[in-house]
PDB file of C-alpha atoms in Angstrom:
ATOM      1  CA  MET A   1      50.757  -9.728 -13.906  1.00 88.00           C
ATOM      2  CA  THR A   2      53.726  -8.120 -15.623  1.00 93.00           C
ATOM      3  CA  PRO A   3      57.284  -8.361 -14.310  1.00 94.00           C
ATOM      4  CA  ASP A   4      57.181  -4.650 -13.400  1.00 94.00           C
ATOM      5  CA  GLN A   5      53.939  -5.121 -11.441  1.00 95.00           C
ATOM      6  CA  LEU A   6      55.438  -8.106  -9.637  1.00 96.00           C
ATOM      7  CA  ARG A   7      58.586  -6.149  -8.758  1.00 96.00           C
ATOM      8  CA  GLN A   8      56.386  -3.363  -7.378  1.00 96.00           C
ATOM      9  CA  ALA A   9      54.435  -5.872  -5.263  1.00 95.00           C
ATOM     10  CA  LEU A  10      57.680  -7.371  -3.928  1.00 97.00           C
ATOM     11  CA  HIS A  11      59.605  -4.112  -3.449  1.00 95.00           C
ATOM     12  CA  GLU A  12      59.307  -4.220   0.355  1.00 92.00           C
ATOM     13  CA  LEU A  13      61.116  -7.561   0.678  1.00 96.00           C
ATOM     14  CA  ASN A  14      64.317  -6.798   2.553  1.00 94.00           C
ATOM     15  CA  GLY A  15      65.111 -10.085   4.285  1.00 95.00           C
ATOM     16  CA  GLU A  16      62.846  -9.477   7.281  1.00 94.00           C
ATOM     17  CA  ARG A  17      59.701 -11.190   5.943  1.00 95.00           C
ATOM     18  CA  ASP A  18      58.772 -14.501   4.406  1.00 96.00           C
ATOM     19  CA  LEU A  19      57.192 -14.834   0.975  1.00 96.00           C
ATOM     20  CA  ILE A  20      54.679 -17.322  -0.396  1.00 94.00           C
ATOM     21  CA  ILE A  21      53.753 -17.203  -4.082  1.00 94.00           C
ATOM     22  CA  ALA A  22      51.038 -19.409  -5.591  1.00 90.00           C
ATOM     23  CA  PHE A  23      51.171 -20.143  -9.295  1.00 89.00           C
ATOM     24  CA  ALA A  24      48.144 -20.421 -11.575  1.00 86.00           C
ATOM     25  CA  GLY A  25      48.051 -23.263 -14.079  1.00 80.00           C
ATOM     26  CA  VAL A  26      50.759 -25.238 -12.279  1.00 73.00           C
ATOM     27  CA  THR A  27      49.771 -28.237 -10.199  1.00 67.00           C
ATOM     28  CA  SER A  28      51.613 -30.294  -7.658  1.00 64.00           C
ATOM     29  CA  PRO A  29      50.031 -33.476  -6.277  1.00 59.00           C
ATOM     30  CA  ALA A  30      52.133 -33.188  -3.140  1.00 56.00           C
ATOM     31  CA  ILE A  31      50.364 -30.026  -1.960  1.00 53.00           C
ATOM     32  CA  GLY A  32      46.778 -30.566  -2.985  1.00 55.00           C
ATOM     33  CA  GLY A  33      46.959 -29.420  -6.584  1.00 55.00           C
ATOM     34  CA  ALA A  34      48.245 -25.879  -6.029  1.00 58.00           C
ATOM     35  CA  ALA A  35      51.890 -25.153  -6.701  1.00 82.00           C
ATOM     36  CA  HIS A  36      53.512 -22.538  -4.543  1.00 86.00           C
ATOM     37  CA  LEU A  37      56.927 -21.280  -3.525  1.00 91.00           C
ATOM     38  CA  GLU A  38      57.930 -20.386   0.030  1.00 93.00           C
ATOM     39  CA  VAL A  39      60.987 -18.209   0.608  1.00 95.00           C
ATOM     40  CA  ARG A  40      62.004 -17.420   4.179  1.00 96.00           C
ATOM     41  CA  HIS A  41      63.679 -14.069   4.814  1.00 96.00           C
ATOM     42  CA  ALA A  42      63.048 -13.104   1.194  1.00 97.00           C
ATOM     43  CA  MET A  43      64.864 -10.279  -0.561  1.00 97.00           C
ATOM     44  CA  LEU A  44      64.011  -8.897  -3.995  1.00 97.00           C
ATOM     45  CA  ILE A  45      67.043  -8.737  -6.270  1.00 97.00           C
ATOM     46  CA  PRO A  46      67.144  -5.377  -8.097  1.00 95.00           C
ATOM     47  CA  ASP A  47      66.327  -5.381 -11.806  1.00 94.00           C
ATOM     48  CA  GLU A  48      69.252  -6.638 -13.866  1.00 94.00           C
ATOM     49  CA  ALA A  49      70.034  -6.617 -17.587  1.00 95.00           C
ATOM     50  CA  ASP A  50      68.043  -9.854 -18.100  1.00 95.00           C
ATOM     51  CA  HIS A  51      64.880  -8.221 -16.570  1.00 93.00           C
ATOM     52  CA  LEU A  52      63.931 -11.473 -14.787  1.00 96.00           C
ATOM     53  CA  VAL A  53      62.148 -11.179 -11.437  1.00 97.00           C
ATOM     54  CA  LYS A  54      64.459 -12.745  -8.860  1.00 97.00           C
ATOM     55  CA  VAL A  55      64.087 -13.304  -5.131  1.00 97.00           C
ATOM     56  CA  THR A  56      66.719 -14.687  -2.774  1.00 97.00           C
ATOM     57  CA  ASP A  57      66.881 -16.038   0.751  1.00 97.00           C
ATOM     58  CA  GLY A  58      70.631 -15.417   0.827  1.00 96.00           C
ATOM     59  CA  LYS A  59      71.405 -19.016  -0.110  1.00 97.00           C
ATOM     60  CA  SER A  60      69.443 -19.567  -3.327  1.00 96.00           C
ATOM     61  CA  VAL A  61      68.030 -17.396  -6.098  1.00 97.00           C
ATOM     62  CA  PHE A  62      64.465 -18.012  -7.270  1.00 96.00           C
ATOM     63  CA  ILE A  63      63.387 -16.783 -10.718  1.00 95.00           C
ATOM     64  CA  ILE A  64      59.658 -16.051 -10.826  1.00 95.00           C
ATOM     65  CA  ASP A  65      57.453 -16.228 -13.928  1.00 93.00           C
ATOM     66  CA  ALA A  66      55.263 -13.152 -13.380  1.00 94.00           C
ATOM     67  CA  ASP A  67      52.632 -14.369 -15.854  1.00 93.00           C
ATOM     68  CA  ARG A  68      51.847 -17.403 -13.671  1.00 91.00           C
ATOM     69  CA  VAL A  69      51.526 -15.673 -10.293  1.00 93.00           C
ATOM     70  CA  ALA A  70      48.028 -16.200  -8.845  1.00 91.00           C
ATOM     71  CA  TRP A  71      48.578 -14.610  -5.421  1.00 92.00           C
ATOM     72  CA  ILE A  72      51.330 -13.485  -3.037  1.00 95.00           C
ATOM     73  CA  ARG A  73      51.610 -13.508   0.743  1.00 95.00           C
ATOM     74  CA  ILE A  74      54.238 -11.368   2.422  1.00 96.00           C
ATOM     75  CA  GLY A  75      54.603 -11.637   6.172  1.00 92.00           C
ATOM     76  CA  LEU A  76      56.154 -13.372   9.120  1.00 78.00           C
ATOM     77  CA  LYS A  77      55.634 -17.079   9.705  1.00 66.00           C
TER      78      LYS A  77
END
């Protein structure tokens, strides 16, 4: 997935929904071998000069490597 495709997929994040992203090729023994990121009340940060895909929960900023995204879940918990 390209950064532009990822931004398009995340464009509806406005702080009202939660986001889960699973990453391909990244393992974590703590969660059964699949690494994922959970962001509650996620908001997509508009494209900036660095062109990194960034999501925030209002407290932290998460930079996402679009090439490693396996799947995305957007919804309420």
